[in-house]
PDB file of C-alpha atoms in Angstrom:
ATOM      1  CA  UNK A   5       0.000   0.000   0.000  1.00 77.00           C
ATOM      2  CA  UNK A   6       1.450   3.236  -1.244  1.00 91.00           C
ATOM      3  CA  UNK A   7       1.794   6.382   1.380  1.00 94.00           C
ATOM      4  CA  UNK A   8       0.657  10.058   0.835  1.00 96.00           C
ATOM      5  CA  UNK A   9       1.610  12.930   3.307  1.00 96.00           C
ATOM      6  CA  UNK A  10       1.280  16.972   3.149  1.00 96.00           C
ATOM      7  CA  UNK A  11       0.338  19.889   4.097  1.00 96.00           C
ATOM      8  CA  UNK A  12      -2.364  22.968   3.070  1.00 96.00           C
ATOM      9  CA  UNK A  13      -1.357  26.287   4.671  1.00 95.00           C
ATOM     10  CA  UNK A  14      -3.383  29.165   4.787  1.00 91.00           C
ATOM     11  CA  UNK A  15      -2.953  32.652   6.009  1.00 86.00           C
ATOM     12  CA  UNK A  16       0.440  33.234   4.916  1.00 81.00           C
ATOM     13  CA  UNK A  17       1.588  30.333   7.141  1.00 88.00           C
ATOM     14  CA  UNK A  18       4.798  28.119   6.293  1.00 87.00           C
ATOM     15  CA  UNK A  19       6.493  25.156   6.763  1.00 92.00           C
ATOM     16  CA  UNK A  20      10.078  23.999   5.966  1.00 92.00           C
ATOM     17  CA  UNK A  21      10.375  21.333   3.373  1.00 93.00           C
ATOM     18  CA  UNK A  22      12.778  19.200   5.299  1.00 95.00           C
ATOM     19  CA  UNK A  23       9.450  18.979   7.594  1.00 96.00           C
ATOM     20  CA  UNK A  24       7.986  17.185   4.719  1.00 96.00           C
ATOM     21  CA  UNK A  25      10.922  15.207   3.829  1.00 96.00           C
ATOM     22  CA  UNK A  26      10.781  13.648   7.374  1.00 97.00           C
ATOM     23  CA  UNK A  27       7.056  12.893   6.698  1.00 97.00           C
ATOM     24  CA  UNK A  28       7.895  10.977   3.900  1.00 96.00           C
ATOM     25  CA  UNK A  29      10.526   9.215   5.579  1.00 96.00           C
ATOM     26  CA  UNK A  30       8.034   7.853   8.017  1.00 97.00           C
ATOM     27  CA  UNK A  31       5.888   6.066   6.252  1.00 96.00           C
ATOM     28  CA  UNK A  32       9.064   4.063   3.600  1.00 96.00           C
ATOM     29  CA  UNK A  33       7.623   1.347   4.605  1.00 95.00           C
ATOM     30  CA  UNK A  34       4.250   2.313   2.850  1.00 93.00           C
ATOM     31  CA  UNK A  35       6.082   2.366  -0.375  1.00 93.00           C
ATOM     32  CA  UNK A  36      10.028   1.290  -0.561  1.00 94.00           C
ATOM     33  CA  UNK A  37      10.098   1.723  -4.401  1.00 94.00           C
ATOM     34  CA  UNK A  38      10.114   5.108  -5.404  1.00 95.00           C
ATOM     35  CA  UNK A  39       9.278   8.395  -3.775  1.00 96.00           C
ATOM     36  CA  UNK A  40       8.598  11.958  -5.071  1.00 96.00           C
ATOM     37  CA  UNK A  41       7.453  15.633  -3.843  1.00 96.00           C
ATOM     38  CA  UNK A  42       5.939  18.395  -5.015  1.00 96.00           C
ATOM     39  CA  UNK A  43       5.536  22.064  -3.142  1.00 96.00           C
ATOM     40  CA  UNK A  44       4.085  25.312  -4.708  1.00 94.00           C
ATOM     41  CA  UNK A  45       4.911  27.655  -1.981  1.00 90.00           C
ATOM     42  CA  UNK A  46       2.537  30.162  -3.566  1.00 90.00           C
ATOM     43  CA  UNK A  47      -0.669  28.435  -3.268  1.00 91.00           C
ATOM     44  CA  UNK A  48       0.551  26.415   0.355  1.00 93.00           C
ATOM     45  CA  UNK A  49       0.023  23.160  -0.679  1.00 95.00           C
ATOM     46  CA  UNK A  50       3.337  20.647  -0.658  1.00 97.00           C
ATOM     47  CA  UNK A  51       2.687  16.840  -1.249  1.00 97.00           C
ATOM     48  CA  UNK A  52       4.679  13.480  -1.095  1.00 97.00           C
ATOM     49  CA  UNK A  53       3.964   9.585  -2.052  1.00 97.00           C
ATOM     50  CA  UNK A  54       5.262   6.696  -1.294  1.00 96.00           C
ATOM     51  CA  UNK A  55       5.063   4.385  -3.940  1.00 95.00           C
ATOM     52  CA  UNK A  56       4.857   0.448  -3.967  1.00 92.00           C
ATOM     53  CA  UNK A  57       4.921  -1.027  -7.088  1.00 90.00           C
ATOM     54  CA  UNK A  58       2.351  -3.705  -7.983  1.00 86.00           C
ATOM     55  CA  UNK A  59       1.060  -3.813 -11.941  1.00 82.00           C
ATOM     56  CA  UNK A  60       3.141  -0.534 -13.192  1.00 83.00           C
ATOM     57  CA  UNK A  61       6.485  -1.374 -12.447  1.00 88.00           C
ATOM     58  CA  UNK A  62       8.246   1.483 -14.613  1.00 91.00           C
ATOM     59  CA  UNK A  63       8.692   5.239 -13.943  1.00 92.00           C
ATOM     60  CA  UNK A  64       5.508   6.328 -15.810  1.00 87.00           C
ATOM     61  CA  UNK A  65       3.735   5.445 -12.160  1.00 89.00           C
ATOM     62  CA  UNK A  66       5.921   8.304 -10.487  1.00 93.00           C
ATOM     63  CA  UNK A  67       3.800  10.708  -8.282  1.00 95.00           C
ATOM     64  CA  UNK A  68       3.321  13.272  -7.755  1.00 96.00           C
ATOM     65  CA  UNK A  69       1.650  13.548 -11.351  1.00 94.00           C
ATOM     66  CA  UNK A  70       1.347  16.195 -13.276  1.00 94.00           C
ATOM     67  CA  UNK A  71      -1.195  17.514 -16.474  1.00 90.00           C
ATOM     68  CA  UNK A  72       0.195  18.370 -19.570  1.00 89.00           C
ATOM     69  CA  UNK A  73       0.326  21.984 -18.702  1.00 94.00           C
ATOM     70  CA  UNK A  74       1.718  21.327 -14.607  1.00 93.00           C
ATOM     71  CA  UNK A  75      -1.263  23.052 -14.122  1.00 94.00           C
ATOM     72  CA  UNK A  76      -2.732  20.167 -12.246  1.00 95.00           C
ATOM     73  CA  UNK A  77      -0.800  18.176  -9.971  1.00 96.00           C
ATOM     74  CA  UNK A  78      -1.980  14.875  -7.580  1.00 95.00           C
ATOM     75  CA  UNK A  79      -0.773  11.961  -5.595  1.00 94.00           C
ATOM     76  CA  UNK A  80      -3.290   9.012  -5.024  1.00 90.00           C
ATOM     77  CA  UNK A  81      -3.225   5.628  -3.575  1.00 85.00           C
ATOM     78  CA  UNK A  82      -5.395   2.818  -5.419  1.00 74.00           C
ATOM     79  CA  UNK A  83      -5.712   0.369  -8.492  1.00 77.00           C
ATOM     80  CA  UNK A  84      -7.504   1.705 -11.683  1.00 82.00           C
ATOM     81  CA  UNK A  85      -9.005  -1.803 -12.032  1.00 86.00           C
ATOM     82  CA  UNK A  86     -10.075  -0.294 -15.608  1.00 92.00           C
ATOM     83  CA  UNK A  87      -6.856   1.324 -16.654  1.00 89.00           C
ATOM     84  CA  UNK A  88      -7.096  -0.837 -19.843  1.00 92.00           C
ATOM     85  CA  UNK A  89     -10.505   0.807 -21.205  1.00 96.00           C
ATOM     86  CA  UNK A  90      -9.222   4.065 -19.588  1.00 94.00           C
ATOM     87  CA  UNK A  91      -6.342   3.922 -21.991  1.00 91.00           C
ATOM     88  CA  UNK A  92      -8.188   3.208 -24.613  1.00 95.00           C
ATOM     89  CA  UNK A  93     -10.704   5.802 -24.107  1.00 96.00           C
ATOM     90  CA  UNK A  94      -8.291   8.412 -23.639  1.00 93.00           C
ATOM     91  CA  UNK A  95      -5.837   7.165 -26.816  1.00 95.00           C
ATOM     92  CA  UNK A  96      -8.837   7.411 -28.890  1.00 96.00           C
ATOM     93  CA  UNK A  97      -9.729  11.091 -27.943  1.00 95.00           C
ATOM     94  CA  UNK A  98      -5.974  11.714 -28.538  1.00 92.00           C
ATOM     95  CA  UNK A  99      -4.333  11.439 -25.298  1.00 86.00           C
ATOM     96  CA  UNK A 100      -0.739   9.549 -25.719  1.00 69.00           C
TER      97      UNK A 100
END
């Protein structure tokens, strides 16, 4: 089971990084094989994941994720028990 941890600030309020480092270090054992963060200091929102590999073993899986633009960015835990119709679907409306 992968592991998500972050933080929304409001008010002006901040938090070091390292801070989220450490919470990311905490739960390796959620997800030993890969890990990645994002932080956009600007809107207060910093994210990390913890990722254990299960059907997508290669780097496409890495989170956080980002759109096409960066202008949307997640981190989720969970199967897409339909990724294969997804991917279809989306190929044929010209997503690669």
């Amino acid at each position: 089971m992968c592991g998500i941890a972050g933080w929304y600030l409001t008010d002006g309020q901040q938090r070091d990084l390292a801070q989220l480092a450490d919470m990311s270090d905490a739960i390796a054992h959620r997800g030993p094989d890969d890990r990645g963060i994002y932080a956009d200091a600007a809107a207060g929102v910093a994210m990390a994941h913890r990722r254990l590999s299960i059907i997508d073993l290669s780097a496409a899986g890495h989170q956080p994720m980002s759109n096409a633009t960066s202008s949307v960015t997640l981190v989720f835990n969970g199967e897409l028990y339909n990724y294969v119709a997804l991917r279809r679907e989306l190929e044929s409306l010209g997503c690669a």
